[in-house]
Amino acid sequence: RIQFWKGFNFQDLKPVIPFLKKLGVDAIYSSPILKSTQGSNHGYDVTDFQQVNGELGGEVGLFDTSNVVHSEGMKWIQDTVPNHMAVNNENTYLRDVFKFGKKSFYWNLFDFMNTPEFRNRIDLFILGDPYEEVLNSGKISVVNPKNPSIKVYDQEFPMSESGLSMVKSISGGSITNESIKRINSDPAMIHSILKRQNYRLKYWKSGIEGTNYRRFFSVNSLIAIRSENTKYHVITMQKLLTLFQKGIVDGFRLDHIDGLYSPENFLIRFARGTGNAPVWVEKILTGSEKLRKSWKTLGTTGYDFLYYCTYYFVDNSKRRELRDFYTRFSGVRNSPGKMIHENKKAYIRNSFSHEVDFLSHIFYDFLHEKIYGQDITYNKTREFIEELIPSFNIYRTYLTTGSRNPEDIRIMHDTINLAGKRSGLKEVQKCMIRMLDSAFIDGKALYCFQKLQQFIPATIAKSTEDRTFFQYNMIIALNEVGCLPEKFSVSRKSFHSYMKYRAVHWPMAMSTLSTHDTKLGEDTRARIASISHTVHLWTEYVEKWHKMNLNHKVMDGNRELPTKNHEYYLYQILLAQNPDMWIENTRLKERIHGQMIKAIREDGTMTDWNFPDEMYEDRLSRFIDGIMGSAEFRSSFREFYVKAQFTGMLISISQNIIKLTAPGIPDIYQGSEGLNLNFTDPDNRGNVDYKHSENLLEKVIKMHDQGNYEGICNGWKDGTLKIFINYILLNFRRNNP
């Protein structure tokens, strides 16, 4: 997997291709390459589906590099984003909507939530201060008399036809620099012009509880698109399909498939357009959930593999001992399952209230058309929806036209009944069941449930991956994308059962241990997983370190700052690097600080992204500096580190051997051919030192040719052994397809 951005573009990949070929890689697995927000370091904030990103080298650069890849006998697998786009003035299609509103051809491309408050105006949460302050400060103005637009800070937005008419009227029919100057001197006049735009400029904090468009999760800067609308399918997918037809790309990854209105129908259309190109889907499978065999895909991108391969190497016999210690030490008493449910409800209340409004309106409007729904109020409907969404325990169901899957119906039926039990709203529950029973003969009922399905993944992902995973820290190796923190390990029987199922049904699915979205790099995760094999030792050291480091804390009454839960998380993160390097490696310190700030903001108990507690964050930073600078702590930590480093290596090497030999297609995230000691993004999206990897591979090949396997094994600390395993098994796979 290669992460392209302006700091590593198509041309930068070319000199790396011979190394990847020699390593045994068969395909480049590329991050999104279509035009995205300027300076984007990931490419998922697309601004134009019909252009290759110029910052990466444009179409010419892509063709050139792809030709080199193919000349080496390798393929190109392309990540694509069918669910959302960027919300900014760079978005080609949104600019048209900003100007023409509902008259725009692209109006229905975007998934607006048509509630009574919508009024056909898009909320843009781009103001750094309250609207009135920004307006009165002169930071919103009318500019350019020849083609008037609205300037907000350094961004310019198109003016609507109605707004333009008003500017002309104020200017006496002819817009001049003088008339614009007069307009900009009067905030009330600018406000009147803004009221006539097809968008509303709003203070960013007012968007915390939601927007009037469906988003990617709760990210206001990413607006969802309606991929189910066939007239836009050509616009959003045509460039990629053309690249496939020209042989520039050979297959696709489809990002966030669960965000689509009907994933199965989208995959059918996509297969028709490409002639059944190889396609993998980013799909989280929870618990016993299975990927739909009817989907036109080779399988998932491998988070299910990561789950089994991680949990298999955790020692289940020490679960109770570690859990009891963690509970006692951290003071965290809720189970992960309870945390997830409570976090779902909190997110629905605080971040998804607009989505709940929209769903409540469409369900209420439907029920009020029916005789059986006449006594149901809007407030009761909303209260029920608030309980229904967090009651789902899988990422989503797939009720859709022509697909009456009994399992989907059962899950929806059971979840409605569970929500009824939890809320006590029995009458609403009965109406919802009747509505569900009619869904396949009543298109309006089915539409309501299909829109509901689209919102479920956001609440589960945010409450689990972006909240509970940073609150419940018993062993954070388990807190990974696609994983279940309420479980502790998987048995040998379960592991082999999964692999057999994969071999029969999804032999071409991806197998991954690290991605651009994983919370930890695979070798960091393996070291932390090793804690389960030395629980007694770990708990002794944690108690010892806590007493040793108390002088670096601040007492707030009876409470220690930073909290013991955050302290416990920090000790695990520090296993990523030898304490002998803590002082001299300033970059490592920056990374530790960055990861800890991200972790405690995601946790949300002491600080968060929207309302950071600078005092608490400063105390945490001082604590980190204090303990990393303590010779006594470094010496003590080293004693445990050397054990975790070795056991972690055994786990990592074992996992990589399985990845390279088990059913599936191995996905090697950039840099993971050697040690991957990264943290959560953006830490895991930086450039890779490929020169170091090349030198390591050359050394390994030379040692292999000399039969110096003892030397290779002795190089386990610097990644020599790991890159050797990758080199031998990747080339074995290539030579024995």
XYZ file of C-alpha atoms in Angstrom:
737
model
C 0.000 0.000 0.000
C 1.398 3.375 -1.053
C 0.191 6.664 0.445
C 0.496 9.372 -2.190
C 0.476 13.075 -1.354
C 2.343 16.105 -2.653
C 5.343 15.089 -0.506
C 5.440 11.655 -2.173
C 4.000 11.745 -5.683
C 3.951 9.443 -8.708
C 7.501 10.346 -9.721
C 8.761 9.644 -6.201
C 7.479 6.078 -6.491
C 9.410 5.255 -9.670
C 12.853 4.710 -8.087
C 11.228 2.519 -5.407
C 9.636 0.107 -7.904
C 12.774 -2.063 -8.474
C 13.076 -2.546 -4.704
C 9.414 -3.579 -4.404
C 9.810 -5.945 -7.359
C 12.868 -7.564 -5.776
C 11.055 -7.847 -2.438
C 8.376 -9.909 -4.191
C 5.528 -7.396 -4.435
C 3.054 -8.100 -7.263
C 0.957 -4.939 -7.168
C 0.986 -1.297 -6.143
C -2.028 -0.622 -3.928
C -2.532 3.115 -4.273
C -4.270 5.630 -2.028
C -6.897 7.838 -3.778
C -5.474 9.766 -6.744
C -8.333 11.977 -7.935
C -8.220 15.726 -7.391
C -8.638 16.525 -3.709
C -8.323 19.485 -1.372
C -5.012 21.267 -1.896
C -2.367 19.904 0.447
C -4.410 16.816 1.381
C -2.209 14.081 2.831
C -4.713 11.278 2.210
C -6.862 12.013 -0.877
C -10.230 11.054 0.606
C -11.436 14.676 0.405
C -12.148 14.561 -3.340
C -12.988 17.844 -5.089
C -13.314 16.617 -8.695
C -14.014 13.026 -9.734
C -13.009 13.727 -13.318
C -9.409 14.811 -12.783
C -6.278 13.064 -11.545
C -4.699 15.078 -8.740
C -2.189 17.565 -10.135
C -0.264 17.633 -6.847
C 0.562 13.960 -7.418
C 1.692 14.532 -11.004
C -1.619 14.559 -12.854
C -2.695 12.105 -15.509
C 0.629 12.288 -17.359
C 2.557 11.432 -14.204
C 0.153 8.598 -13.404
C 0.468 7.103 -16.893
C 4.252 7.323 -16.758
C 4.582 5.655 -13.348
C 1.902 3.061 -14.082
C 3.757 2.084 -17.254
C 6.924 1.510 -15.223
C 4.948 -0.601 -12.739
C 3.453 -2.708 -15.525
C 6.802 -3.064 -17.306
C 8.036 -4.831 -14.165
C 5.148 -7.291 -14.408
C 3.270 -5.694 -11.516
C -0.356 -4.536 -11.218
C -1.960 -1.318 -9.947
C -4.862 -1.555 -7.472
C -6.614 1.788 -7.006
C -8.398 3.021 -3.891
C -11.523 5.023 -4.707
C -14.029 7.052 -2.700
C -17.671 6.482 -3.745
C -19.294 7.829 -0.577
C -18.191 11.431 -0.008
C -16.402 14.582 -1.155
C -14.806 17.649 0.410
C -16.942 20.558 1.606
C -15.044 23.635 0.438
C -14.820 26.146 -2.377
C -12.519 23.818 -4.346
C -15.296 21.266 -4.918
C -16.226 21.596 -8.604
C -19.784 20.337 -8.157
C -20.527 22.148 -4.899
C -19.450 25.450 -6.449
C -22.159 24.945 -9.051
C -24.678 24.215 -6.283
C -23.522 27.297 -4.356
C -24.279 29.396 -7.415
C -27.454 27.836 -8.809
C -28.985 26.063 -5.814
C -31.722 23.572 -6.715
C -31.360 24.540 -10.382
C -27.866 23.056 -10.420
C -27.452 19.785 -12.286
C -25.444 18.572 -9.293
C -28.026 19.406 -6.612
C -29.139 15.792 -6.206
C -25.571 14.507 -6.256
C -25.315 15.504 -2.609
C -27.178 13.809 0.216
C -28.947 16.761 1.812
C -31.214 16.107 4.785
C -34.477 17.762 3.829
C -35.900 18.769 7.203
C -38.080 21.863 7.795
C -34.944 23.785 8.820
C -33.078 22.965 5.591
C -34.851 25.440 3.286
C -32.564 24.455 0.411
C -29.517 26.162 1.894
C -26.304 24.314 2.734
C -24.724 24.978 6.107
C -21.013 25.800 5.826
C -19.355 25.599 9.229
C -16.238 27.535 8.294
C -16.300 30.560 10.604
C -13.671 30.604 13.337
C -15.784 32.866 15.552
C -19.520 33.568 15.981
C -21.192 34.860 12.817
C -21.857 38.377 14.115
C -18.251 38.857 15.229
C -16.863 37.702 11.894
C -19.345 39.839 9.960
C -18.615 42.978 11.972
C -14.853 42.412 11.731
C -14.955 42.716 7.940
C -13.786 39.150 7.331
C -16.840 38.488 5.156
C -17.047 40.711 2.103
C -18.188 41.047 -1.493
C -15.316 41.055 -3.990
C -14.649 41.255 -7.738
C -17.067 43.664 -9.513
C -16.769 41.770 -12.833
C -17.772 38.446 -11.298
C -19.000 39.153 -7.755
C -18.398 36.511 -5.108
C -18.426 36.203 -1.332
C -15.011 36.245 0.312
C -14.702 34.557 3.708
C -11.210 34.910 5.137
C -9.070 33.809 2.161
C -11.744 31.685 0.436
C -14.108 32.902 -2.275
C -17.564 31.401 -2.790
C -19.832 31.882 -5.830
C -22.736 34.253 -5.478
C -26.286 33.100 -6.143
C -28.440 34.662 -8.847
C -30.657 36.227 -6.173
C -27.656 37.618 -4.316
C -26.194 38.987 -7.532
C -29.481 40.736 -8.345
C -29.412 42.419 -4.953
C -25.813 43.575 -5.419
C -26.745 45.008 -8.819
C -29.768 46.742 -7.329
C -27.705 48.296 -4.531
C -25.102 49.357 -7.098
C -27.689 51.046 -9.311
C -27.407 48.425 -12.042
C -23.655 48.674 -12.580
C -21.358 46.983 -10.062
C -18.187 48.979 -9.460
C -15.341 48.996 -6.950
C -17.013 51.969 -5.279
C -20.380 50.206 -4.918
C -18.675 47.110 -3.504
C -16.753 49.295 -1.062
C -20.054 50.844 0.048
C -21.606 47.387 0.538
C -18.628 46.154 2.559
C -18.849 49.158 4.881
C -22.296 48.026 6.046
C -22.461 44.616 7.827
C -26.275 44.697 7.706
C -26.154 45.025 3.926
C -23.722 42.112 3.630
C -26.002 40.074 5.886
C -28.950 40.799 3.582
C -26.908 39.586 0.612
C -25.813 36.469 2.503
C -29.447 35.599 3.280
C -29.994 35.277 -0.472
C -27.197 32.761 -0.986
C -27.698 29.026 -1.424
C -25.499 28.453 1.613
C -25.343 29.687 5.191
C -22.035 30.708 6.748
C -21.922 29.398 10.302
C -19.640 29.283 13.329
C -17.847 25.925 13.333
C -18.919 25.127 16.893
C -22.582 25.343 15.913
C -21.947 22.349 13.661
C -20.776 20.054 16.445
C -24.229 18.527 16.862
C -24.699 17.948 13.143
C -25.232 19.419 9.700
C -28.011 19.503 7.119
C -26.208 17.032 4.875
C -25.115 13.469 5.467
C -21.431 13.353 6.317
C -18.626 10.836 6.463
C -19.158 9.857 10.099
C -19.202 13.200 11.970
C -16.692 15.040 9.780
C -18.363 18.288 8.680
C -15.744 18.862 5.987
C -16.804 15.689 4.114
C -20.238 15.669 2.461
C -21.843 12.380 1.423
C -22.935 11.856 -2.162
C -25.879 9.896 -3.546
C -24.095 7.117 -5.406
C -27.434 5.349 -5.860
C -28.468 8.003 -8.401
C -27.485 6.435 -11.726
C -27.092 9.740 -13.599
C -24.236 10.673 -11.262
C -22.576 7.262 -11.336
C -20.935 8.128 -14.658
C -19.650 11.457 -13.322
C -18.175 10.029 -10.135
C -16.756 6.793 -11.543
C -16.019 7.479 -15.229
C -12.420 8.640 -14.820
C -11.498 5.536 -12.835
C -13.309 3.274 -15.286
C -11.433 4.925 -18.158
C -8.126 4.359 -16.379
C -9.088 0.704 -16.012
C -10.067 0.370 -19.664
C -6.727 1.884 -20.700
C -4.851 -0.596 -18.511
C -3.484 2.097 -16.205
C -5.147 0.507 -13.177
C -6.034 -3.164 -12.802
C -8.427 -3.300 -9.862
C -10.107 -1.261 -7.152
C -10.597 -0.824 -3.444
C -13.958 0.765 -2.605
C -13.766 2.920 0.504
C -16.490 2.858 3.191
C -18.897 0.633 1.266
C -21.309 0.704 4.217
C -21.971 4.402 3.655
C -23.719 3.711 0.350
C -27.499 3.563 -0.008
C -27.288 0.083 -1.530
C -23.773 -1.398 -1.611
C -24.914 -4.453 -3.569
C -26.549 -2.415 -6.334
C -23.528 -0.122 -6.525
C -21.219 -3.124 -6.931
C -23.439 -4.488 -9.711
C -23.253 -1.182 -11.619
C -19.523 -0.924 -11.003
C -18.968 -4.465 -12.295
C -20.953 -3.691 -15.448
C -18.891 -0.572 -16.065
C -15.554 -2.340 -15.685
C -16.442 -5.741 -17.066
C -16.024 -7.360 -13.642
C -12.741 -5.759 -12.602
C -11.173 -7.084 -9.387
C -12.774 -5.190 -6.494
C -12.170 -5.273 -2.751
C -14.449 -3.506 -0.279
C -13.605 -1.764 2.963
C -16.152 -3.501 5.146
C -16.000 -4.044 8.903
C -17.358 -7.455 9.929
C -18.420 -7.621 13.568
C -18.824 -10.794 15.586
C -20.289 -13.605 13.484
C -21.216 -11.263 10.614
C -20.256 -12.559 7.154
C -19.636 -10.702 3.910
C -22.564 -11.098 1.510
C -21.814 -13.779 -1.079
C -24.096 -11.978 -3.534
C -21.781 -8.956 -3.607
C -19.608 -8.625 -6.700
C -16.311 -8.419 -4.861
C -13.251 -10.563 -4.187
C -13.599 -9.841 -0.482
C -12.842 -7.309 2.211
C -9.678 -5.269 2.655
C -8.745 -7.504 5.576
C -9.795 -6.059 8.930
C -11.460 -9.381 9.732
C -8.109 -11.096 9.118
C -6.406 -8.549 11.388
C -8.905 -9.326 14.150
C -8.311 -13.067 14.112
C -4.548 -12.750 13.651
C -4.260 -10.300 16.564
C -6.567 -11.988 19.061
C -5.140 -15.455 18.352
C -1.804 -14.385 19.839
C -3.279 -13.077 23.094
C -3.018 -15.423 26.099
C -6.595 -15.919 27.269
C -5.551 -17.640 30.516
C -4.445 -14.293 31.973
C -7.578 -12.361 31.078
C -9.108 -12.144 34.555
C -5.814 -11.249 36.229
C -5.155 -8.413 33.797
C -8.760 -7.180 33.856
C -8.877 -7.098 37.648
C -5.596 -5.217 37.846
C -6.595 -2.718 35.164
C -9.941 -2.059 36.842
C -8.289 -1.542 40.218
C -5.434 0.600 38.893
C -7.325 2.799 36.413
C -10.649 3.068 38.204
C -12.424 2.207 34.931
C -15.275 -0.061 35.987
C -17.582 -0.199 32.974
C -17.212 -3.056 30.514
C -16.295 -2.179 26.909
C -19.756 -3.281 25.777
C -21.470 -0.916 28.203
C -19.092 1.879 27.219
C -19.880 1.395 23.540
C -23.635 1.579 24.145
C -23.323 4.682 26.330
C -21.007 6.303 23.795
C -23.478 5.586 20.993
C -26.192 7.404 22.907
C -23.846 10.299 23.681
C -22.822 10.661 20.030
C -26.446 10.562 18.900
C -27.283 13.260 21.415
C -24.222 15.468 20.867
C -22.983 14.857 17.313
C -25.818 13.309 15.310
C -28.894 15.191 16.485
C -29.543 16.560 12.980
C -29.393 13.059 11.539
C -31.869 11.934 14.196
C -34.111 14.885 13.271
C -34.054 13.848 9.622
C -34.810 10.190 10.340
C -37.537 11.136 12.809
C -39.212 13.354 10.211
C -39.255 10.748 7.443
C -40.495 7.970 9.755
C -43.093 10.263 11.347
C -44.316 11.501 7.953
C -44.727 7.909 6.780
C -46.561 6.789 9.917
C -48.955 9.717 9.683
C -50.048 8.553 6.255
C -51.196 5.262 7.791
C -54.273 4.537 9.869
C -52.204 2.644 12.429
C -49.806 5.569 12.920
C -52.260 8.367 13.664
C -51.664 8.377 17.418
C -47.856 8.493 17.165
C -46.358 11.928 17.837
C -43.188 13.344 16.325
C -41.550 13.556 19.764
C -42.269 9.885 20.495
C -40.952 8.936 17.060
C -37.752 10.863 17.718
C -37.363 9.335 21.165
C -37.703 5.872 19.642
C -35.162 6.594 16.867
C -32.719 7.804 19.542
C -32.977 4.381 21.176
C -33.149 2.372 17.955
C -29.837 3.495 16.425
C -27.620 2.549 19.403
C -29.406 -0.789 19.724
C -27.764 -2.158 16.555
C -24.754 -4.361 17.304
C -23.490 -4.704 13.722
C -22.296 -2.024 11.320
C -25.479 -2.130 9.267
C -28.184 -4.142 7.544
C -28.834 -4.158 3.781
C -32.571 -3.996 3.183
C -32.987 -2.941 -0.426
C -35.246 -3.324 -3.440
C -35.102 -6.860 -4.772
C -33.046 -8.159 -1.835
C -35.330 -9.603 0.813
C -32.597 -11.139 2.927
C -34.124 -13.016 5.909
C -31.100 -12.209 8.092
C -31.475 -8.461 7.500
C -35.172 -8.616 8.297
C -34.498 -10.628 11.459
C -31.826 -8.191 12.680
C -34.019 -5.155 11.990
C -37.010 -6.857 13.614
C -35.037 -7.839 16.735
C -33.435 -4.405 17.037
C -36.793 -2.622 16.835
C -38.094 -4.887 19.597
C -34.981 -4.251 21.697
C -35.389 -0.484 21.270
C -39.028 -0.814 22.282
C -38.046 -2.686 25.417
C -35.348 -0.161 26.323
C -37.483 2.912 25.624
C -40.825 1.602 26.860
C -42.451 3.024 23.704
C -44.494 -0.067 22.870
C -46.933 1.688 20.527
C -44.137 3.124 18.391
C -42.485 -0.293 18.424
C -45.641 -1.953 17.065
C -45.970 0.670 14.328
C -42.325 0.239 13.338
C -42.778 -3.527 13.054
C -45.845 -3.063 10.835
C -43.887 -0.579 8.764
C -41.023 -3.076 8.400
C -43.427 -5.833 7.376
C -44.694 -3.610 4.551
C -41.261 -2.405 3.392
C -41.027 -4.682 0.356
C -44.437 -3.681 -0.977
C -44.249 -0.009 -0.021
C -41.328 1.961 -1.456
C -41.721 4.812 1.036
C -41.357 2.448 3.984
C -38.296 0.822 2.428
C -36.756 4.260 1.799
C -37.037 5.093 5.512
C -35.234 1.924 6.531
C -32.592 2.353 3.846
C -31.773 5.849 5.105
C -31.665 4.512 8.663
C -29.172 1.857 7.556
C -26.807 4.499 6.188
C -26.496 6.218 9.559
C -25.814 3.114 11.658
C -22.112 2.738 10.663
C -21.275 6.289 11.746
C -22.590 5.800 15.277
C -20.886 2.430 15.705
C -17.547 3.597 14.289
C -17.433 6.822 16.297
C -18.564 5.244 19.568
C -16.222 2.267 19.234
C -13.125 3.143 17.207
C -12.956 6.845 18.058
C -14.105 6.717 21.673
C -14.196 3.384 23.520
C -10.892 2.282 21.974
C -9.271 5.207 23.811
C -11.240 4.844 27.041
C -10.856 1.140 27.797
C -7.097 0.591 27.847
C -6.645 -2.818 29.482
C -4.487 -3.914 26.543
C -4.687 -1.499 23.640
C -3.457 -4.052 21.106
C -7.072 -5.280 21.156
C -8.451 -1.818 20.370
C -8.053 -2.035 16.621
C -10.240 -1.323 13.603
C -12.601 -4.248 13.081
C -11.860 -5.677 16.523
C -14.035 -6.320 19.563
C -12.573 -4.998 22.839
C -15.215 -6.880 24.851
C -13.481 -10.072 23.685
C -9.935 -10.917 24.742
C -8.747 -13.632 22.388
C -9.895 -16.221 19.863
C -9.371 -19.937 20.295
C -7.337 -22.129 17.973
C -10.583 -23.751 16.840
C -12.172 -20.390 15.983
C -9.023 -19.244 14.197
C -8.846 -22.323 11.973
C -12.589 -22.267 11.373
C -12.255 -18.698 10.087
C -9.330 -19.618 7.832
C -11.212 -22.594 6.393
C -14.242 -20.415 5.687
C -11.974 -17.884 4.001
C -10.289 -20.548 1.873
C -13.652 -21.792 0.592
C -15.599 -18.550 0.180
C -13.127 -15.635 -0.016
C -9.711 -16.975 -1.102
C -8.847 -13.640 -2.774
C -9.776 -11.365 0.135
C -7.004 -9.143 1.452
C -4.990 -10.074 4.531
C -3.679 -7.080 6.436
C -1.953 -6.257 9.702
C -1.496 -2.503 9.166
C -3.330 0.144 7.141
C -3.529 3.930 6.953
C -6.434 3.679 9.436
C -5.157 1.205 12.026
C -4.651 2.557 15.532
C -1.189 1.010 15.853
C 1.500 -0.242 13.509
C 1.703 -4.030 13.542
C 5.002 -4.255 15.455
C 3.905 -1.742 18.081
C 0.689 -3.742 18.454
C 2.585 -7.042 18.748
C 4.774 -5.689 21.556
C 1.720 -4.504 23.453
C -0.020 -7.848 22.846
C 2.967 -9.509 24.531
C 1.719 -8.044 27.836
C -0.864 -10.850 27.922
C 1.979 -13.377 28.164
C 3.680 -11.638 31.113
C 0.715 -10.213 33.018
C 2.142 -10.726 36.506
C 5.386 -9.001 35.541
C 3.551 -6.180 33.755
C 1.307 -5.408 36.711
C 4.286 -5.354 39.085
C 6.130 -2.908 36.866
C 3.104 -0.650 36.357
C 2.671 -0.355 40.131
C 6.383 0.343 40.496
C 6.408 2.966 37.723
C 3.342 4.674 39.144
C 5.016 5.182 42.521
C 8.253 6.191 40.826
C 6.539 8.832 38.663
C 4.114 10.350 41.173
C 6.404 13.356 41.574
C 5.741 14.248 37.932
C 1.979 14.460 38.541
C -0.229 17.213 39.913
C -2.871 16.547 42.562
C -6.314 18.064 42.049
C -7.926 17.311 45.386
C -7.839 13.514 45.595
C -7.405 13.138 41.859
C -4.103 12.591 40.087
C -3.438 14.507 36.875
C -2.906 13.052 34.378
C -5.338 10.280 35.266
C -4.113 6.777 35.990
C -5.999 5.526 32.924
C -4.024 7.871 30.668
C -0.825 6.992 32.498
C -1.549 3.297 31.871
C -2.132 3.989 28.153
C 1.163 5.895 27.968
C 3.198 3.004 29.382
C 1.895 0.792 26.571
C 2.643 3.357 23.859
C 6.206 3.741 25.139
C 6.861 0.094 24.197
C 7.197 1.312 20.608
C 10.788 2.386 21.160
C 13.864 1.499 23.192
C 14.161 3.841 26.207
C 17.842 4.300 25.345
C 16.626 6.417 22.405
C 14.182 8.597 24.313
C 16.571 11.437 25.078
C 18.377 11.832 21.775
C 15.405 11.107 19.501
C 13.451 14.377 19.582
C 11.184 13.171 16.765
C 10.110 10.225 18.940
C 9.162 12.608 21.747
C 7.059 14.642 19.333
C 5.320 11.476 18.147
C 4.607 10.319 21.712
C 3.186 13.738 22.580
C 1.087 13.774 19.404
C -0.297 10.296 20.011
C -1.152 11.000 23.638
C -2.943 14.265 22.830
C -4.926 12.457 20.143
C -5.715 9.578 22.515
C -6.993 11.732 25.381
C -9.082 13.898 23.052
C -10.640 10.814 21.485
C -11.260 9.494 25.012
C -13.208 12.679 25.729
C -13.324 12.387 29.520
C -10.747 15.078 30.380
C -10.466 17.010 27.118
C -11.750 16.691 23.566
C -11.317 18.006 20.039
C -14.058 20.618 20.201
C -13.293 21.987 23.660
C -9.661 21.180 24.526
C -8.695 21.508 28.181
C -5.323 23.177 27.701
C -4.426 22.937 31.386
C -4.956 19.178 31.488
C -3.115 18.659 28.214
C -0.209 20.732 29.519
C -0.039 18.608 32.673
C 0.011 15.464 30.562
C 2.792 16.879 28.377
C 4.847 17.774 31.441
C 4.312 14.262 32.789
C 5.532 12.731 29.515
C 8.634 14.929 29.466
C 9.278 14.224 33.122
C 9.178 10.441 32.980
C 10.968 10.157 29.629
C 13.712 12.366 31.048
C 14.022 10.324 34.247
C 17.079 8.037 34.267
C 15.491 5.942 37.027
C 12.320 5.330 35.019
C 14.185 4.648 31.778
C 16.319 2.055 33.535
C 13.300 0.329 35.057
C 11.256 0.511 31.852
C 14.147 -1.007 29.892
C 13.903 -4.151 32.040
C 10.354 -4.798 30.841
C 10.915 -3.406 27.362
C 13.531 -6.012 26.386
C 11.067 -8.796 27.238
C 8.194 -7.154 25.343
C 10.471 -6.432 22.398
C 11.486 -10.089 22.045
C 8.034 -11.597 22.630
C 6.531 -8.942 20.369
C 8.978 -9.939 17.643
C 7.902 -13.583 17.911
C 4.257 -12.533 17.635
C 4.911 -10.189 14.702
C 7.004 -12.708 12.761
C 4.361 -15.394 13.349
C 1.578 -13.064 12.214
C 3.489 -12.110 9.075
C 4.177 -15.742 8.195
C 0.459 -16.448 8.528
C -0.419 -13.379 6.460
C 1.920 -14.492 3.683
C 0.803 -18.140 3.629
C -2.849 -18.214 4.726
C -5.786 -17.975 2.288
C -5.987 -14.441 0.936
C -3.908 -11.728 -0.739
C -1.276 -10.213 1.600
C -1.498 -6.429 1.939
C 1.803 -4.919 3.063
C 1.316 -1.359 4.226
C 4.140 0.975 3.221
C 7.185 0.381 5.400
C 5.749 -2.755 7.008
C 8.170 -4.986 5.131
C 10.429 -3.941 8.018
C 9.455 -2.818 11.499
C 6.228 -0.797 11.621
C 6.288 1.014 14.953
C 3.746 3.674 13.996
C 0.837 5.037 15.998
C -2.573 6.329 14.851
C -2.923 8.677 11.881
C -1.397 11.054 10.959
C 1.653 9.321 12.465
C 1.203 6.278 10.205
C 0.855 8.292 6.986
C 4.316 9.823 6.813
C 6.911 9.074 4.157
C 8.869 5.831 4.336
C 12.667 5.685 4.305
C 12.812 3.365 1.307
C 16.584 3.792 1.018
C 16.926 2.173 4.433
C 14.584 -0.643 3.363
C 16.543 -1.180 0.135
C 19.836 -1.387 2.025
C 18.294 -3.799 4.510
C 17.010 -6.016 1.699
C 20.394 -6.033 -0.057
C 22.044 -7.048 3.208
C 19.487 -9.819 3.717
C 19.913 -11.191 0.189
C 23.687 -11.260 0.626
C 23.387 -13.065 3.973
C 20.887 -15.487 2.434
C 23.252 -16.263 -0.447
C 26.037 -16.877 2.080
C 23.810 -19.128 4.180
C 24.234 -16.779 7.142
C 20.845 -17.468 8.720
C 22.177 -17.000 12.223
C 23.093 -13.447 11.258
C 19.621 -12.898 9.822
C 17.979 -14.133 13.024
C 20.289 -11.993 15.126
C 18.991 -8.993 13.187
C 15.496 -9.292 14.632
C 15.772 -5.966 16.461
C 16.281 -3.789 13.362
C 13.822 -5.531 11.023
C 16.376 -7.731 9.243
C 14.527 -10.935 10.139
C 11.148 -9.471 9.222
C 12.188 -8.241 5.779
C 13.829 -11.636 5.176
C 10.542 -13.411 5.949
C 8.735 -11.075 3.547
C 11.374 -11.534 0.828
C 11.394 -15.347 1.010
C 7.633 -15.867 1.222
C 6.592 -13.161 -1.250
C 8.938 -14.567 -3.864
C 7.783 -18.099 -3.053
C 4.185 -16.996 -3.685
C 5.187 -15.338 -6.950
C 7.063 -18.416 -8.154
C 4.326 -20.801 -7.025
C 1.030 -19.098 -7.937
